PDB file of C-alpha atoms in Angstrom:
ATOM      1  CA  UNK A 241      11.007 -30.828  33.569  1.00  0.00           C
ATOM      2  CA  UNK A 242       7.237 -29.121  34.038  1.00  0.00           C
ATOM      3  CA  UNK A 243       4.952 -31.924  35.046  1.00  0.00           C
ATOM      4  CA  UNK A 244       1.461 -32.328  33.462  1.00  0.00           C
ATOM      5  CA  UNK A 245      -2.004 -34.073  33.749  1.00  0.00           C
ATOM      6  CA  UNK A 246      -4.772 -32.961  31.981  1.00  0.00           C
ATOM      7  CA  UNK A 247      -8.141 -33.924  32.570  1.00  0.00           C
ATOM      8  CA  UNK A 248     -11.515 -33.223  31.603  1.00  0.00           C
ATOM      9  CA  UNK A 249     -11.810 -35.066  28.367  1.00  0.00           C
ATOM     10  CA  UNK A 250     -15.298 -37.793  27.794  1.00  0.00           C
ATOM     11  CA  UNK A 251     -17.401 -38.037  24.944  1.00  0.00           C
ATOM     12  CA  UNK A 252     -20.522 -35.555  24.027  1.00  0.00           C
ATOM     13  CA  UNK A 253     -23.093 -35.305  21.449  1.00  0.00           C
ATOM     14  CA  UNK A 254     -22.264 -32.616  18.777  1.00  0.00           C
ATOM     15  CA  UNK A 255     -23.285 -29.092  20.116  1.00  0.00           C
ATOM     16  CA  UNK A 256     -22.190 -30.068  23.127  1.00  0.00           C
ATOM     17  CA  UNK A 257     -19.210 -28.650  25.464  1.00  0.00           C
ATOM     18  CA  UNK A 258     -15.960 -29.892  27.408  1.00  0.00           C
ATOM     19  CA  UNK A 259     -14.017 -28.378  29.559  1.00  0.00           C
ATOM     20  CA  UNK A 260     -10.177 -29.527  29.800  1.00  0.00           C
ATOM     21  CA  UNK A 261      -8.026 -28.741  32.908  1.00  0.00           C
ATOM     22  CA  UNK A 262      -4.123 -28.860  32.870  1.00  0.00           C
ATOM     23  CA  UNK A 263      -2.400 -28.892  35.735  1.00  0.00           C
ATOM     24  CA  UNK A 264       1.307 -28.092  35.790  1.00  0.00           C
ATOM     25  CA  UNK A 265       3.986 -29.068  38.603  1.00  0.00           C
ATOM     26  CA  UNK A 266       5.321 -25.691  38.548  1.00  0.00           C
ATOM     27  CA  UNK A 267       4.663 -21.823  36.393  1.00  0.00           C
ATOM     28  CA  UNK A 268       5.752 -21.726  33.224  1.00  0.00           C
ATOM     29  CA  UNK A 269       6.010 -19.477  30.837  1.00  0.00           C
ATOM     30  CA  UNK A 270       4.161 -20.599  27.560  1.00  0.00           C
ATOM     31  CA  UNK A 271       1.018 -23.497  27.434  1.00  0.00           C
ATOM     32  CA  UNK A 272      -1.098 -24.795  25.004  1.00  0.00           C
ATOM     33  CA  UNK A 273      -3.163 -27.414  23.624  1.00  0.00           C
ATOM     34  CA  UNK A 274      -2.372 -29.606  20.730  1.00  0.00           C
ATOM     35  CA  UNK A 275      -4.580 -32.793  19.512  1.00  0.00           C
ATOM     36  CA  UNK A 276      -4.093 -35.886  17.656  1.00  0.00           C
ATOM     37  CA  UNK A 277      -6.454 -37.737  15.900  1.00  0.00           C
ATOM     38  CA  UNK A 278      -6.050 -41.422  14.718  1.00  0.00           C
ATOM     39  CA  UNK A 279      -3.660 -41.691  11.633  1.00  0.00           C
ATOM     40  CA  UNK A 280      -3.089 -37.664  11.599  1.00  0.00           C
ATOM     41  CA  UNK A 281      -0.729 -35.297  12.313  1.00  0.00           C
ATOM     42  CA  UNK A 282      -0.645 -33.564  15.864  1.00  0.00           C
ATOM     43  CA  UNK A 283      -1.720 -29.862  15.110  1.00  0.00           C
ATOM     44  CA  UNK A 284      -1.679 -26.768  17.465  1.00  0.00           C
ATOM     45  CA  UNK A 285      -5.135 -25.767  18.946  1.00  0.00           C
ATOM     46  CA  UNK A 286      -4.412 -22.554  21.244  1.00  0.00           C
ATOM     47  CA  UNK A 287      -1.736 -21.421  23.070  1.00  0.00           C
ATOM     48  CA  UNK A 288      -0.895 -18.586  25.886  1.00  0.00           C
ATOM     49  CA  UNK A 289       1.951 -16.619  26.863  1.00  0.00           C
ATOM     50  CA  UNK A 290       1.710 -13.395  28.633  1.00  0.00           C
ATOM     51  CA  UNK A 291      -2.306 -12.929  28.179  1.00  0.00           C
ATOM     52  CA  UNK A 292      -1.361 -13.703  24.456  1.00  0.00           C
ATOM     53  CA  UNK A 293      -3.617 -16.029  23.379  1.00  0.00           C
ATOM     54  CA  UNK A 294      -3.630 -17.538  19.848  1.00  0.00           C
ATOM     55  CA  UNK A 295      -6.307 -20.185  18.204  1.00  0.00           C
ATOM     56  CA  UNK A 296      -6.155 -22.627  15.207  1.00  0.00           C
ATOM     57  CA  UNK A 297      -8.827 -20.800  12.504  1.00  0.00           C
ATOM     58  CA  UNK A 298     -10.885 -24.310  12.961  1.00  0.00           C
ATOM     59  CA  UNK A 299     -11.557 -23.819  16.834  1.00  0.00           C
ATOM     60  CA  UNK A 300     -12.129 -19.519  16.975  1.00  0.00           C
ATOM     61  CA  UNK A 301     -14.918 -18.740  18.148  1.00  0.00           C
ATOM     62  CA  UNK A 302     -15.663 -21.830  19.732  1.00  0.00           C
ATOM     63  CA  UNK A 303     -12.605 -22.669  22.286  1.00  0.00           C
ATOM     64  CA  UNK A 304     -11.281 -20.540  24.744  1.00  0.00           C
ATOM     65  CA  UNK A 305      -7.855 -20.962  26.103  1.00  0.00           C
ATOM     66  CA  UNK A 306      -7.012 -19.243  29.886  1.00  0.00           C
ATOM     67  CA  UNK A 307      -4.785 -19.870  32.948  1.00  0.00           C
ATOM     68  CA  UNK A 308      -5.054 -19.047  36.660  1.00  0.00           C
ATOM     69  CA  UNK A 309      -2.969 -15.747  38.295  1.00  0.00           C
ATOM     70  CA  UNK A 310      -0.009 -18.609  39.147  1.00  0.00           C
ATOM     71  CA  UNK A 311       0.042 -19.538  35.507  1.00  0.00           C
ATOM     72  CA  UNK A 312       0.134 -23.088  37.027  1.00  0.00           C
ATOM     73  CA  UNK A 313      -3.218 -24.573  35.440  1.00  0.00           C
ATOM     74  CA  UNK A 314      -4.217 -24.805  32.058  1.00  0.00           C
ATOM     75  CA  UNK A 315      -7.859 -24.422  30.822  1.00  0.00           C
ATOM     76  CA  UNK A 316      -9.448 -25.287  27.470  1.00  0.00           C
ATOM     77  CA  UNK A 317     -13.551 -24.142  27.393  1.00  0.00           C
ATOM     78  CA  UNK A 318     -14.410 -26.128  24.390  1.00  0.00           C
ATOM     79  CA  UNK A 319     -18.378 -25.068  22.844  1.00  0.00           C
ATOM     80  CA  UNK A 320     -20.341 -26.185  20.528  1.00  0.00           C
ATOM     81  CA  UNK A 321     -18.151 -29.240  19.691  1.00  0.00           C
ATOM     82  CA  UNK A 322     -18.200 -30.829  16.409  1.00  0.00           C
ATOM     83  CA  UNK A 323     -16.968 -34.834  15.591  1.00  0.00           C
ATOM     84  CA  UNK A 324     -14.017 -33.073  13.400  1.00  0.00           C
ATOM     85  CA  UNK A 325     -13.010 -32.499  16.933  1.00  0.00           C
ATOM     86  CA  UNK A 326     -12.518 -36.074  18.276  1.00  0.00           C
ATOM     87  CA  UNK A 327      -9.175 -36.409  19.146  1.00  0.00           C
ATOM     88  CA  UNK A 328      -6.389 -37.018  22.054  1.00  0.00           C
ATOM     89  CA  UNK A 329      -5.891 -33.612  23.295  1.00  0.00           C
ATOM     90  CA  UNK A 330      -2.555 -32.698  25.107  1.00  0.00           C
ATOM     91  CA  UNK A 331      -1.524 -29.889  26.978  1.00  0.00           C
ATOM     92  CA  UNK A 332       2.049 -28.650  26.443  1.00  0.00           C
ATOM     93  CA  UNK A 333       4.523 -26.111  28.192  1.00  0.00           C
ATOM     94  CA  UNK A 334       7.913 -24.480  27.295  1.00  0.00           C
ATOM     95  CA  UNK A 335       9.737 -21.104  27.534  1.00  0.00           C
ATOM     96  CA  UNK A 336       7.587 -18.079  26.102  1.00  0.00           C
ATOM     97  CA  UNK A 337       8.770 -18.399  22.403  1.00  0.00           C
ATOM     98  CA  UNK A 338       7.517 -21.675  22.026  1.00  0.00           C
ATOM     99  CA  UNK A 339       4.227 -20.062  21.599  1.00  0.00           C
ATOM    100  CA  UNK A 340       5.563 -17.969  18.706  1.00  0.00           C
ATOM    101  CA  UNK A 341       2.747 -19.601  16.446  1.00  0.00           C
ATOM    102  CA  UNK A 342      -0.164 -21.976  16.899  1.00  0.00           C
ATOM    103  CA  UNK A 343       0.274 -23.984  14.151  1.00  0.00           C
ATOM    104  CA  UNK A 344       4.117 -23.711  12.709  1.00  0.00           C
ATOM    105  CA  UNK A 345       5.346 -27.410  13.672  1.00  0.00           C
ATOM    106  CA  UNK A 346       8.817 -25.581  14.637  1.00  0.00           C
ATOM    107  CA  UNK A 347       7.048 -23.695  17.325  1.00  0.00           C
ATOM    108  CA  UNK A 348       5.519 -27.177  18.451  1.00  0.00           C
ATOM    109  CA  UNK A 349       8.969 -28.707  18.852  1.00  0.00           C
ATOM    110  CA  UNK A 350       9.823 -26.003  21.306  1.00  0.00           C
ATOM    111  CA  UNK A 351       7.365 -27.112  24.105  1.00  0.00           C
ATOM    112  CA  UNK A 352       9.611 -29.372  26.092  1.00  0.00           C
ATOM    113  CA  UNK A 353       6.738 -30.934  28.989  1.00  0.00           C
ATOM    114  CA  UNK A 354       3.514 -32.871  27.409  1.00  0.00           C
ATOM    115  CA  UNK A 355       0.943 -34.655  29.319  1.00  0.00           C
ATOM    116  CA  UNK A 356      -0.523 -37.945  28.584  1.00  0.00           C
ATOM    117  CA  UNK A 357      -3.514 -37.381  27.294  1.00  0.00           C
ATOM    118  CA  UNK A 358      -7.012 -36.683  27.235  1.00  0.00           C
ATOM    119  CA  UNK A 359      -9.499 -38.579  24.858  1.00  0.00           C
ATOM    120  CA  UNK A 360     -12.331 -35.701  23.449  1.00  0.00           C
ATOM    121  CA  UNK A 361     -15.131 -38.089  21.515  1.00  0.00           C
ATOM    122  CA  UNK A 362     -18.223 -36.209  19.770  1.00  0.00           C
ATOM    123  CA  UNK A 363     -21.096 -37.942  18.230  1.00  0.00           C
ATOM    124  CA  UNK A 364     -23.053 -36.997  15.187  1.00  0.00           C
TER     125      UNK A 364
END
């Protein structure tokens, strides 16, 4: 199994930006980020497979998903962050059809390596 450990994650004002890094034991294939807020459902924010990249509607245009050439660490640009945002964000990684779709919870069950965890907090 992949092994992950995101980091990155702190709290900003609203505006503001985060930058979340993933690093993975090993290449893999597919990555993305999901989040979690208290009491909610874990929903798909981006994923990448092949320099495929796919976004939840609520994040376009504001988060950017990318990898390095060894498709070995994970990067989430997050701009102009709103307090809908606050969340635990986790970084995910399975074979290449896991990222199929963004926000089909099938898709999510796919990834077979998550990371623990990192806490994104924005202020009004």
């Amino acid at each position: 199994q992949v092994q992950l450990m995101e980091s990155g994650g702190g709290s900003v004002q609203a505006g503001g930006s985060l930058r979340l890094s993933c690093v993975a034991s090993n290449s893999v294939n597919c990555m993305g980020w999901f989040r979690q807020a208290p009491g909610k459902q874990r929903e798909g924010v981006a994923t990448t497979v092949n320099d495929i990249s796919q976004y939840a509607d609520s994040v376009k245009g504001r988060f950017t998903i990318s990898r390095d050439n060894a498709w070995s660490t994970l990067y989430l640009q997050m701009n102009n962050l709103k307090p809908e945002d606050t969340a635990m964000f986790y970084c995910a990684a399975g074979p290449y059809y896991a990222c199929d779709s963004v926000s089909n919870p099938v898709s999510q069950g796919r990834y077979n390596s998550w990371g623990q965890g990192t806490q994104v907090t924005v202020s009004s």
